[in-house]
Amino acid sequence: MRTLDSLLLLGQLEAGARREAFALFDLSELVTELAESFEPLFEEADQTFEARVAKGVMIIGDRNLVAQLLTNLLENALEHARDGASVWAELSASAKAAILEVGDDGPGVPANHVGDIFERFVRMDPGRTKAGNGLGLSLVKSIAALHNGEAKAVATQPGLVIAVSFPR
C-alpha cells in the first residue's frame, strides 16, 4: 500500500495537482518541529543529530508536502547511516532561495551513482533487507520541482548530503 500511495502521490506531483494548497508558511518552524520529533529516533539508533535552523525563513508552498520531503530525508539518514554516525539538518537562506540540507557521515553513495538516487525504485544495495521501495528520494525530487526548487545529492567522504533549494 505504501508503494501504491507513493506512486499516486508522484503522479499528482508531476501533474502539478497539489499547487492549490500553496500558501506562505514558516519553513524554519517546520524544520525545527520535525528535527525535534526525530531527535529521539536518532538517539535510539546510536546516531548523533544536530539541527541548525535559520530563523524566519518563509516560503510559498504546500507545508504538508515539504514536511513529507524533510521526513523522507531524515528517515533515509536514520536508516542508511551507520551506528555512531553523525547526521545533521541545516536550513539557511539568501534573498533568492531557502536551502535545506540533510547530511551524514555514514557510508554514503559511490560518486558515480549520486545522480541515480533520485530515480524511482533505485536502491543502492539491492540485497539489503531493510524496508523501503526506492521511492523516497523520487518524492523529494518531485516535491522540490513542484515548488520550482531543486534537489541535489553530493557524495562526501564519508557520507552523503542532500540539498534542496526553494525559491523565496
Coordinates of C-alpha atoms in Angstrom, one line a residue:
M1 CA 0.0 0.0 0.0
R2 CA 2.9 2.4 0.8
T3 CA 4.3 1.8 -2.7
L4 CA 0.9 2.5 -4.3
D5 CA 0.4 5.6 -2.2
S6 CA 3.8 6.9 -3.1
L7 CA 3.2 6.2 -6.8
L8 CA -0.1 8.0 -6.7
L9 CA 1.5 11.0 -5.0
L10 CA 4.3 11.1 -7.6
G11 CA 1.7 11.2 -10.3
Q12 CA -0.1 14.1 -8.6
L13 CA 3.1 16.0 -8.1
E14 CA 4.2 15.5 -11.7
A15 CA 0.8 16.7 -12.9
G16 CA 1.1 19.8 -10.7
A17 CA -2.2 18.9 -9.0
R18 CA -1.2 19.9 -5.5
R19 CA -0.4 23.5 -6.1
E20 CA -3.9 24.6 -4.9
A21 CA -2.6 24.1 -1.3
F22 CA 0.3 26.6 -1.7
A23 CA 0.4 29.3 0.9
L24 CA 3.1 31.3 2.7
F25 CA 4.5 29.3 5.7
D26 CA 7.4 29.4 8.1
L27 CA 9.9 26.8 6.9
S28 CA 12.1 27.4 10.0
E29 CA 9.3 26.4 12.2
L30 CA 8.6 23.3 10.2
V31 CA 12.2 22.2 10.2
T32 CA 12.5 22.8 13.9
E33 CA 9.4 20.8 14.7
L34 CA 10.5 17.8 12.6
A35 CA 14.1 17.9 13.9
E36 CA 12.8 17.8 17.5
S37 CA 10.5 14.9 16.7
F38 CA 13.3 12.9 15.0
E39 CA 15.9 13.6 17.7
P40 CA 14.9 10.6 20.0
L41 CA 14.9 8.3 17.0
F42 CA 18.5 9.2 16.2
E43 CA 19.4 8.6 19.8
E44 CA 17.8 5.2 19.8
A45 CA 19.8 4.4 16.6
D46 CA 23.0 5.4 18.4
Q47 CA 23.5 8.3 16.0
T48 CA 24.1 11.9 16.8
F49 CA 21.8 14.5 15.3
E50 CA 22.1 18.3 15.1
A51 CA 19.8 20.8 13.5
R52 CA 20.9 24.3 12.5
V53 CA 17.9 26.4 11.6
A54 CA 18.0 30.0 10.4
K55 CA 15.0 31.9 11.9
G56 CA 12.1 33.3 10.0
V57 CA 12.7 31.6 6.6
M58 CA 9.3 31.9 4.8
I59 CA 8.4 30.2 1.5
I60 CA 5.3 29.7 -0.5
G61 CA 4.3 26.1 -0.9
D62 CA 2.4 23.2 0.5
R63 CA 3.5 22.8 4.1
N64 CA 2.4 19.1 4.2
L65 CA 4.4 18.2 1.1
V66 CA 7.5 20.0 2.4
A67 CA 7.1 18.1 5.7
Q68 CA 7.0 14.9 3.7
L69 CA 10.1 15.9 1.8
L70 CA 12.1 16.5 5.1
T71 CA 10.6 13.4 6.7
N72 CA 11.9 11.3 3.8
L73 CA 15.3 12.8 4.1
L74 CA 15.6 12.3 7.8
E75 CA 14.2 8.7 7.5
N76 CA 16.8 7.9 4.9
A77 CA 19.6 9.3 7.0
L78 CA 18.3 7.3 10.0
E79 CA 18.0 4.1 8.0
H80 CA 21.2 4.2 6.0
A81 CA 23.8 6.0 8.1
R82 CA 25.8 3.5 10.3
D83 CA 25.6 3.2 14.1
G84 CA 27.5 6.0 15.6
A85 CA 27.0 8.2 12.6
S86 CA 26.6 12.0 12.8
V87 CA 23.5 13.3 11.0
W88 CA 22.6 17.0 10.6
A89 CA 19.9 19.1 9.1
E90 CA 20.5 22.7 8.2
L91 CA 18.2 25.5 6.9
S92 CA 19.8 28.6 5.5
A93 CA 18.5 31.4 3.3
S94 CA 19.6 34.1 0.9
A95 CA 17.4 36.8 -0.7
K96 CA 16.5 34.4 -3.5
A97 CA 16.4 30.9 -2.0
A98 CA 15.9 28.8 1.1
I99 CA 18.4 25.9 1.2
L100 CA 17.5 22.8 3.2
E101 CA 20.3 20.2 3.6
V102 CA 20.4 16.9 5.4
G103 CA 23.7 15.1 5.6
D104 CA 25.6 12.4 7.4
D105 CA 29.0 10.8 7.7
G106 CA 27.7 7.3 7.0
P107 CA 28.7 5.0 4.1
G108 CA 27.2 7.3 1.5
V109 CA 26.8 6.6 -2.1
P110 CA 29.5 6.0 -4.7
A111 CA 30.2 9.2 -6.6
N112 CA 29.3 7.7 -9.9
H113 CA 25.8 6.7 -8.6
V114 CA 24.9 10.0 -6.9
G115 CA 22.7 11.0 -9.9
D116 CA 20.8 7.7 -9.8
I117 CA 19.4 8.0 -6.2
F118 CA 16.5 10.2 -7.3
E119 CA 15.2 7.7 -9.8
R120 CA 12.2 5.6 -9.0
F121 CA 12.8 2.2 -7.3
V122 CA 16.5 2.7 -7.1
R123 CA 18.1 1.1 -4.1
M124 CA 21.9 1.4 -3.8
D125 CA 22.1 -2.0 -2.1
P126 CA 19.7 -4.3 -3.9
G127 CA 20.4 -7.2 -1.5
R128 CA 19.5 -5.2 1.6
T129 CA 16.8 -6.5 3.9
K130 CA 15.7 -3.1 5.2
A131 CA 12.2 -1.9 4.3
G132 CA 11.8 0.6 1.5
N133 CA 10.5 0.8 -2.0
G134 CA 13.1 3.1 -3.6
L135 CA 10.6 6.0 -4.0
G136 CA 11.5 8.3 -1.1
L137 CA 14.1 10.3 -2.9
S138 CA 12.0 10.4 -6.0
L139 CA 9.3 12.0 -4.0
V140 CA 11.9 14.5 -2.6
K141 CA 12.9 15.5 -6.1
S142 CA 9.2 15.8 -7.3
I143 CA 8.2 17.8 -4.3
A144 CA 11.1 20.2 -4.8
A145 CA 10.2 20.5 -8.5
L146 CA 6.6 21.2 -7.8
H147 CA 7.8 24.2 -5.6
N148 CA 10.1 25.4 -8.5
G149 CA 13.0 24.2 -6.5
E150 CA 15.7 21.6 -7.0
A151 CA 17.1 18.6 -5.1
K152 CA 20.8 17.6 -5.4
A153 CA 22.9 15.0 -3.9
V154 CA 26.6 15.3 -3.1
A155 CA 28.8 12.3 -2.2
T156 CA 31.1 13.3 0.6
Q157 CA 33.9 11.3 2.0
P158 CA 32.4 9.8 4.1
G159 CA 28.7 10.3 3.8
L160 CA 26.1 12.0 1.7
V161 CA 24.4 15.4 1.6
I162 CA 21.0 16.1 0.0
A163 CA 20.4 19.8 -0.6
V164 CA 17.0 21.1 -1.6
S165 CA 16.5 24.7 -2.7
F166 CA 13.2 26.6 -2.6
P167 CA 12.7 30.0 -4.2
R168 CA 11.7 32.8 -1.8

